[in-house]
mmCIF file of C-alpha atoms in Angstrom:
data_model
loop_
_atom_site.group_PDB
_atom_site.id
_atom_site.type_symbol
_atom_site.label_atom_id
_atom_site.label_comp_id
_atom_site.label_asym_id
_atom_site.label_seq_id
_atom_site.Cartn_x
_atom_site.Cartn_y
_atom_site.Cartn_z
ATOM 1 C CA UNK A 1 173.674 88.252 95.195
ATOM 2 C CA UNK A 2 172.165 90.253 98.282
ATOM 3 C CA UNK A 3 172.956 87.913 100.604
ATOM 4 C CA UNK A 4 176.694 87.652 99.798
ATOM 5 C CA UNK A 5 177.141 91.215 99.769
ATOM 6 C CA UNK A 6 175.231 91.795 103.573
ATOM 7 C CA UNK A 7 177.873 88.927 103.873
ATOM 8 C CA UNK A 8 180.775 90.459 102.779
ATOM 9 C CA UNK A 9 180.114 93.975 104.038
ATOM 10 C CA UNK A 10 179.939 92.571 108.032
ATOM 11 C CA UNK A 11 183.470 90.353 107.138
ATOM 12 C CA UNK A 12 184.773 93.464 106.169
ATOM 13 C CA UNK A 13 183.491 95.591 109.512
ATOM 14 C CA UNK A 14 184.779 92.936 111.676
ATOM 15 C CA UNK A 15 188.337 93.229 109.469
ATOM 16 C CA UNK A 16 188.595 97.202 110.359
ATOM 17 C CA UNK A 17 187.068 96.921 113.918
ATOM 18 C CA UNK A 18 189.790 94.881 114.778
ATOM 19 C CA UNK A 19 192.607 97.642 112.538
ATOM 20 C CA UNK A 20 191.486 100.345 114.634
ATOM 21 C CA UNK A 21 190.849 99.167 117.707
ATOM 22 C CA UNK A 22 193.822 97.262 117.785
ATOM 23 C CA UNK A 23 192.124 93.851 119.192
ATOM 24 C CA UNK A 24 191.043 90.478 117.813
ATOM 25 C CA UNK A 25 187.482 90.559 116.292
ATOM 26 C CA UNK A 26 185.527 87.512 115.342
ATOM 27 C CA UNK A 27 182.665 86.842 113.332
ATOM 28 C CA UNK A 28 179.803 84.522 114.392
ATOM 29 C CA UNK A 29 179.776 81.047 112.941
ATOM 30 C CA UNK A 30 179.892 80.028 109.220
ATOM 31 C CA UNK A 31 178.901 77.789 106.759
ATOM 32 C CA UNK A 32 181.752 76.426 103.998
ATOM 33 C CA UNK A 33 179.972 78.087 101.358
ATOM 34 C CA UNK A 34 180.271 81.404 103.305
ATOM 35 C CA UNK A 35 183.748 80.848 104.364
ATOM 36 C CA UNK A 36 184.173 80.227 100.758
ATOM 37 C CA UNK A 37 182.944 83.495 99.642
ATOM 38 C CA UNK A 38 184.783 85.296 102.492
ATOM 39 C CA UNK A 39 187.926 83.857 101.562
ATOM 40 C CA UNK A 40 187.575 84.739 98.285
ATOM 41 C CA UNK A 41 187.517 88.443 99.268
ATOM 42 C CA UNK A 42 189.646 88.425 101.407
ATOM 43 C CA UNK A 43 192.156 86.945 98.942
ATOM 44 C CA UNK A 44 191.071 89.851 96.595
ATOM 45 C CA UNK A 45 191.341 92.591 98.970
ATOM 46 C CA UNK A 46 194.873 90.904 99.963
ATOM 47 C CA UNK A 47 194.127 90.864 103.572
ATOM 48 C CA UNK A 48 195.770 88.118 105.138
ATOM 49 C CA UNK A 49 195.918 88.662 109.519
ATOM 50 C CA UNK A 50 193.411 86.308 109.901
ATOM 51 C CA UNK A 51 192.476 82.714 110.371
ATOM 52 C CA UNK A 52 189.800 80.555 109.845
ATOM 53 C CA UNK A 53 188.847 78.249 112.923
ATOM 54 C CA UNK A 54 185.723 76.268 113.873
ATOM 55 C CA UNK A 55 187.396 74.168 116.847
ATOM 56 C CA UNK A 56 188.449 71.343 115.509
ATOM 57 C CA UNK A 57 190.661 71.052 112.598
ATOM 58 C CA UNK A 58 187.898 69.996 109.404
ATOM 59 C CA UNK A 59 184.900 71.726 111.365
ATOM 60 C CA UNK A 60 181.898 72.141 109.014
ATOM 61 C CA UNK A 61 181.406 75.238 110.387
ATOM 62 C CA UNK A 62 184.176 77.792 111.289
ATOM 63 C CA UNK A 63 184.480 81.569 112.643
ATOM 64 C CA UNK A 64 186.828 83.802 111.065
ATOM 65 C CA UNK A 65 189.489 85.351 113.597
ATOM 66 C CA UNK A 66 190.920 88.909 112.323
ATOM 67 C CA UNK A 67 193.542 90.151 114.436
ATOM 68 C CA UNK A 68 196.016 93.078 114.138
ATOM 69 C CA UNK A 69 198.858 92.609 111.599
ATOM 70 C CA UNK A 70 201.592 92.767 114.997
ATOM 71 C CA UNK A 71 199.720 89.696 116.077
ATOM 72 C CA UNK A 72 201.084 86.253 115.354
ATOM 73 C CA UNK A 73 199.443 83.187 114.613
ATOM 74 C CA UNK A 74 200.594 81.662 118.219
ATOM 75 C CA UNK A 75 199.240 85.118 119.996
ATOM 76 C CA UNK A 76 195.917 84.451 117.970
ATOM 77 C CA UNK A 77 195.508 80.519 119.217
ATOM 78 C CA UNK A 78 196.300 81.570 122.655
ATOM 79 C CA UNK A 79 192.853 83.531 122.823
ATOM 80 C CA UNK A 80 190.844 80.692 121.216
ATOM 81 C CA UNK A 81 189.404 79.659 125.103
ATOM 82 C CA UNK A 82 188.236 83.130 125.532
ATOM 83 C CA UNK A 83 186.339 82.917 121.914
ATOM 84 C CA UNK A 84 184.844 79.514 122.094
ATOM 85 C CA UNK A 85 183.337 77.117 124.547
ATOM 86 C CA UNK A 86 181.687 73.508 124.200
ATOM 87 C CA UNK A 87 178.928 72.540 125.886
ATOM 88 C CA UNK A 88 179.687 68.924 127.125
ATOM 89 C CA UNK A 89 176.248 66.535 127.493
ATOM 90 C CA UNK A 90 177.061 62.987 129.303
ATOM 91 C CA UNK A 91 173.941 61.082 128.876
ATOM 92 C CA UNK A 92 172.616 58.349 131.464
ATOM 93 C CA UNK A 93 173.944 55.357 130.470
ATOM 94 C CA UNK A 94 170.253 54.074 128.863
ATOM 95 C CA UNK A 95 169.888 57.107 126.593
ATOM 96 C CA UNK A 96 171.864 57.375 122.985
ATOM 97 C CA UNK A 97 170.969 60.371 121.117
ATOM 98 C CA UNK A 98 172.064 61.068 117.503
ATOM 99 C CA UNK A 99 173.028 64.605 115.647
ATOM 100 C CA UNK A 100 169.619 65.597 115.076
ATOM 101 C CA UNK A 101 168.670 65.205 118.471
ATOM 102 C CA UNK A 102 171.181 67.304 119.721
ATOM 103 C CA UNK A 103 170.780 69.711 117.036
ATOM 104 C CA UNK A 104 167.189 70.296 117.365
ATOM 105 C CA UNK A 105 167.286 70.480 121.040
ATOM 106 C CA UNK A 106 169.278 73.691 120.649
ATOM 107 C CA UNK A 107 167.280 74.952 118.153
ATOM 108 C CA UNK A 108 163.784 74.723 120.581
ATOM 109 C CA UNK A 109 165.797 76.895 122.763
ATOM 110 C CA UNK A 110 166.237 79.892 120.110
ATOM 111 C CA UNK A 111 169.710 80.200 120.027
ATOM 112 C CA UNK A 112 170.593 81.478 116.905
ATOM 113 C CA UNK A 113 172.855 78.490 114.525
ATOM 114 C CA UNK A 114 175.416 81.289 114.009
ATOM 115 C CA UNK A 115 176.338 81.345 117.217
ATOM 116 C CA UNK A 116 177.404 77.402 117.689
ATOM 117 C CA UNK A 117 179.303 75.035 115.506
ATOM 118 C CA UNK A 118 180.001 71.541 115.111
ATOM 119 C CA UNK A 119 177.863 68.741 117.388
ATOM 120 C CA UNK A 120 180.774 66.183 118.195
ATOM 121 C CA UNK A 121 178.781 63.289 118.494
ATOM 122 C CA UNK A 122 180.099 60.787 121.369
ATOM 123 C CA UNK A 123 179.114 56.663 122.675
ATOM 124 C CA UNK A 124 178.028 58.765 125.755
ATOM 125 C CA UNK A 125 177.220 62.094 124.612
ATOM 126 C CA UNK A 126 178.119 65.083 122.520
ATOM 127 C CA UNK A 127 180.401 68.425 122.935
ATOM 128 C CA UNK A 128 178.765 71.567 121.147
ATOM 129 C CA UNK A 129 181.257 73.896 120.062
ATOM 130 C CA UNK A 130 179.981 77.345 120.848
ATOM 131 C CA UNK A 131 181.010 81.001 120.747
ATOM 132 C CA UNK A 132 182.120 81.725 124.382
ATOM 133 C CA UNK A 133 179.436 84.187 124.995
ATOM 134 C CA UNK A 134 176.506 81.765 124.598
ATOM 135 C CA UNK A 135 178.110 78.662 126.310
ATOM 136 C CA UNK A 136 176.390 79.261 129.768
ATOM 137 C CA UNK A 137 173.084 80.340 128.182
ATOM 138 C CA UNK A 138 173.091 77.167 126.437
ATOM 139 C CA UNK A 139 173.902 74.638 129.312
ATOM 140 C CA UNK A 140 171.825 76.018 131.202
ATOM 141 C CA UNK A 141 168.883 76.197 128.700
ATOM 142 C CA UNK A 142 169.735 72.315 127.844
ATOM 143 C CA UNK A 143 169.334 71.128 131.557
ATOM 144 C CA UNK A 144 165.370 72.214 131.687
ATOM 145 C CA UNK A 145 164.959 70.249 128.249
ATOM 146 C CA UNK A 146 163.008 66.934 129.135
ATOM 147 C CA UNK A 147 165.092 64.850 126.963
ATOM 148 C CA UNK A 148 168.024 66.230 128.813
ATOM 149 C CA UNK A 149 166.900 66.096 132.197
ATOM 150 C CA UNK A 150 168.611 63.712 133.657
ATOM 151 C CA UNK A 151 172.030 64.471 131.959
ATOM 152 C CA UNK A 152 175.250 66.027 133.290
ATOM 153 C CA UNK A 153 176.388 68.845 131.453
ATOM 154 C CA UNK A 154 178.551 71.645 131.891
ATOM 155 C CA UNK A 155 181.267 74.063 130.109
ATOM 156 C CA UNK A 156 184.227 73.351 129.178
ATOM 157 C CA UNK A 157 187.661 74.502 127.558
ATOM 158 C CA UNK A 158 187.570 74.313 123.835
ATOM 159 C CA UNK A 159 191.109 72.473 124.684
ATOM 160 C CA UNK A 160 188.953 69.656 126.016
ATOM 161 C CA UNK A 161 186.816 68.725 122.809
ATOM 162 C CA UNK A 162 186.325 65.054 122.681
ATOM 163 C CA UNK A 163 188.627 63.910 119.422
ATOM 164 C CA UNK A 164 186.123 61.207 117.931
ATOM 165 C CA UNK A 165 188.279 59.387 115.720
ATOM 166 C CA UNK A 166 186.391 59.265 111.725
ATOM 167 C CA UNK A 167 184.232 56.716 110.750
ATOM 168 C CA UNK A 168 183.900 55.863 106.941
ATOM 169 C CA UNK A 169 181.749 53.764 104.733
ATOM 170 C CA UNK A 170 183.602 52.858 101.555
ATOM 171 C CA UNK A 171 181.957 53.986 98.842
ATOM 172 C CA UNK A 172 182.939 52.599 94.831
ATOM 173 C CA UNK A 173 181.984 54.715 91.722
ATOM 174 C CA UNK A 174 182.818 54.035 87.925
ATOM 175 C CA UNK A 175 183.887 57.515 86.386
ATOM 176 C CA UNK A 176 184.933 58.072 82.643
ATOM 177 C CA UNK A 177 187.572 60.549 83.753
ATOM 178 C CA UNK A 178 188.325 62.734 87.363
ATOM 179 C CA UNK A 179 186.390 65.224 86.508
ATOM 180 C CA UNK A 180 184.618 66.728 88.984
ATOM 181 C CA UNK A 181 181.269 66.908 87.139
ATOM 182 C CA UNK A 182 181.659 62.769 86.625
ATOM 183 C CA UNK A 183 182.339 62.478 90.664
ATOM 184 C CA UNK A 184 179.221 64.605 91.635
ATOM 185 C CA UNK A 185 176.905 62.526 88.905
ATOM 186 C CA UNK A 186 177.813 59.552 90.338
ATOM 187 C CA UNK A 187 177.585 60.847 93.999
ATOM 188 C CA UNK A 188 174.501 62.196 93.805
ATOM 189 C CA UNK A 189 173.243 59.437 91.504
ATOM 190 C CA UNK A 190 172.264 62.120 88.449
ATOM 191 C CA UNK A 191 172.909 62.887 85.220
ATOM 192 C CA UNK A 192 176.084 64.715 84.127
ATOM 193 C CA UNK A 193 173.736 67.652 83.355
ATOM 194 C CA UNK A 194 172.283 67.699 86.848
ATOM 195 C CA UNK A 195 175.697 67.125 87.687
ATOM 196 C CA UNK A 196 176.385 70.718 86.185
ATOM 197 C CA UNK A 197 173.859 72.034 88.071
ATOM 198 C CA UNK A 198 174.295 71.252 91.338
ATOM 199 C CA UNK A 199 177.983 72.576 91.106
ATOM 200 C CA UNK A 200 176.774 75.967 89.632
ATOM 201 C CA UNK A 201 174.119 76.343 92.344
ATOM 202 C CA UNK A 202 177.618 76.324 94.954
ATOM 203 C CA UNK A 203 176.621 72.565 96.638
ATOM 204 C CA UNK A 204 180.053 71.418 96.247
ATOM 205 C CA UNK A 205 183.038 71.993 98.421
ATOM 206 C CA UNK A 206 186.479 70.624 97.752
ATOM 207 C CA UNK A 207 188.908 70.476 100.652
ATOM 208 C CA UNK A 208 186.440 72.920 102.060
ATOM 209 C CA UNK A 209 186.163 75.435 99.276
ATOM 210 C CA UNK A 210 183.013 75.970 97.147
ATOM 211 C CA UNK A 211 184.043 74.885 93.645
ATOM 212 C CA UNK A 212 181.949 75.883 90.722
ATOM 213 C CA UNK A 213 184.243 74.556 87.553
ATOM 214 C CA UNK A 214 182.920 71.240 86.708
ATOM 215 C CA UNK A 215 186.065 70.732 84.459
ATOM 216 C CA UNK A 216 188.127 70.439 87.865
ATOM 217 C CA UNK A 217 189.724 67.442 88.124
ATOM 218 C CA UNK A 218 189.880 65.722 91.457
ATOM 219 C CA UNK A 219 192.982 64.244 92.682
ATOM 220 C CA UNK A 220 193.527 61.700 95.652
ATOM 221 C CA UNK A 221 192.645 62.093 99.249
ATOM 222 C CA UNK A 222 190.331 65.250 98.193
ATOM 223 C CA UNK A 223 187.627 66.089 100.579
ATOM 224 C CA UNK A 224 184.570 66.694 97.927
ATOM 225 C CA UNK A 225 181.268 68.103 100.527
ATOM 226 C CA UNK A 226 178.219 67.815 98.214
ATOM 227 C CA UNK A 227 175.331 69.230 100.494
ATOM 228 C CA UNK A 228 172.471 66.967 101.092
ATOM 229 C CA UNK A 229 174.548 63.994 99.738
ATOM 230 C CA UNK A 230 177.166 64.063 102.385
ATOM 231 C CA UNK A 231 180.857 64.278 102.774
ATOM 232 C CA UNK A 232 184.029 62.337 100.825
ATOM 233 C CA UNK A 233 187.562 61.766 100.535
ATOM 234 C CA UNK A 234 188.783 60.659 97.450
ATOM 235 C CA UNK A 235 190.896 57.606 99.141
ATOM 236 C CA UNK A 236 192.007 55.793 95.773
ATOM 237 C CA UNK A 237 191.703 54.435 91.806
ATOM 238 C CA UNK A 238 191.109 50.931 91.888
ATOM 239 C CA UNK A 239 191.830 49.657 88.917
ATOM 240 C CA UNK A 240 190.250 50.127 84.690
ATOM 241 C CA UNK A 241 187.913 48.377 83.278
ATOM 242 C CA UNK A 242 187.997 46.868 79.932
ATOM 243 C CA UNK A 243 186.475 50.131 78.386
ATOM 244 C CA UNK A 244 188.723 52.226 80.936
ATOM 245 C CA UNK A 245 186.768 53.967 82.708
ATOM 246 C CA UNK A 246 188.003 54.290 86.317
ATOM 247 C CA UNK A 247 186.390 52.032 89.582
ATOM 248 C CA UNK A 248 187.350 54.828 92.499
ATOM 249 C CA UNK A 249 186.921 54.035 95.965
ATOM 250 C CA UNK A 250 185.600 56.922 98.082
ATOM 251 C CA UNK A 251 185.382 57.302 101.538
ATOM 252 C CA UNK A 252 182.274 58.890 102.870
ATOM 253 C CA UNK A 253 182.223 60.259 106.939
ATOM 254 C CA UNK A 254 179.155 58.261 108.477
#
């Protein structure tokens, strides 16, 4: 496809801008399907002085970090505060605003969604991970929204992300087998079919990676992403039933 080659070909100019100019390049922000793909290449290409980052450690969206092969991993992570930012929004103690709010309140602004990453949602607020070169842009821009107005927010450290602990919803499903083609129909509430379909088109993720064999069989405490469905872990088998098939319990993020 087009778009995974344009894709591909700016991974790859990030890779030698950082070879021969002896720094650490980073690309914008990506989606796990793209991440995916890069990954992929990367593998391919065996190129391996980089690492794969969104903020937090099961970010949604990430940046990839290249960095020349005389760097280590702790020389990498000490340059993380001068790569990303978070905007931090404490709202008046009368407002609560969910993800979308958030989320679309950036967009009216024109910032581009490459350029910020997860929304940490919080009982007072949220943090929006950013690239560093955008974070002042973006507070600023969010104090003259109305719904904003009377909030405090400033920059911070990406040291000082609020860790929101999980919240799941337990979620049963009767499978014939742990395939993942038998998870995603019963997910997604579809035939086995659809099923197939879905995981060709490159809407599933497991443990972050875009997985397109529907033969794969899932094991426990997998993450399985199906976009527009939402996100799981595959906690445990509850028991057989008389024709034994499996009852699974799933965890899904709220």
């Amino acid at each position: 496809m087009l778009e995974d080659k344009v894709l591909i070909a700016k991974i790859m100019d990030k890779h030698r801008f950082s070879i021969t100019k002896n720094r650490i390049v980073h690309t914008d922000f990506l989606t796990m399907n793209e991440i995916s793909i890069a990954n992929r290449t990367l593998k391919e290409k065996r190129i391996s002085n980089y690492v794969v980052y969104g903020g937090k450690i099961d970010s949604d969206r990430s940046i990839i970090i290249f960095s020349p092969e005389k760097f280590s991993i702790e020389m990498v992570e000490k340059n993380y505060d001068n790569i990303f930012k978070i905007v931090r929004i404490r709202l008046p103690n009368e407002l609560r605003y969910e993800h979308r709010d958030y989320l679309s309140g950036i967009m009216k602004l024109g910032i581009r969604r490459e350029k910020f990453g997860d929304i940490v949602v919080t009982e007072n607020g949220a943090d929006i991970i950013c690239l560093e070169e955008i974070s002042q842009i973006l507070c600023d821009g969010l104090k003259n929204l109305i719904r904003f107005k009377k909030s405090e927010i400033i920059v911070e450290d990406i040291i000082n992300l609020s860790q929101k602990e999980n919240e799941f919803e337990i979620v049963k499903i009767i499978v014939p087998s742990l395939r993942l083609d038998n998870f995603v129909a019963e997910i997604a509430r579809t035939s086995r079919n659809r099923a197939e379909e879905i995981i060709k088109e490159g809407r599933v993720f497991i443990n972050s990676n875009c997985e397109y064999k529907d033969a794969k069989k899932i094991r426990e405490e997998d993450v399985i992403t199906i976009r527009g469905k939402g996100k799981f872990i595959f906690d445990s088998i509850e028991r057989k039933t008389g024709s034994q098939r499996l009852v699974i319990n799933l965890k899904k993020y709220k």
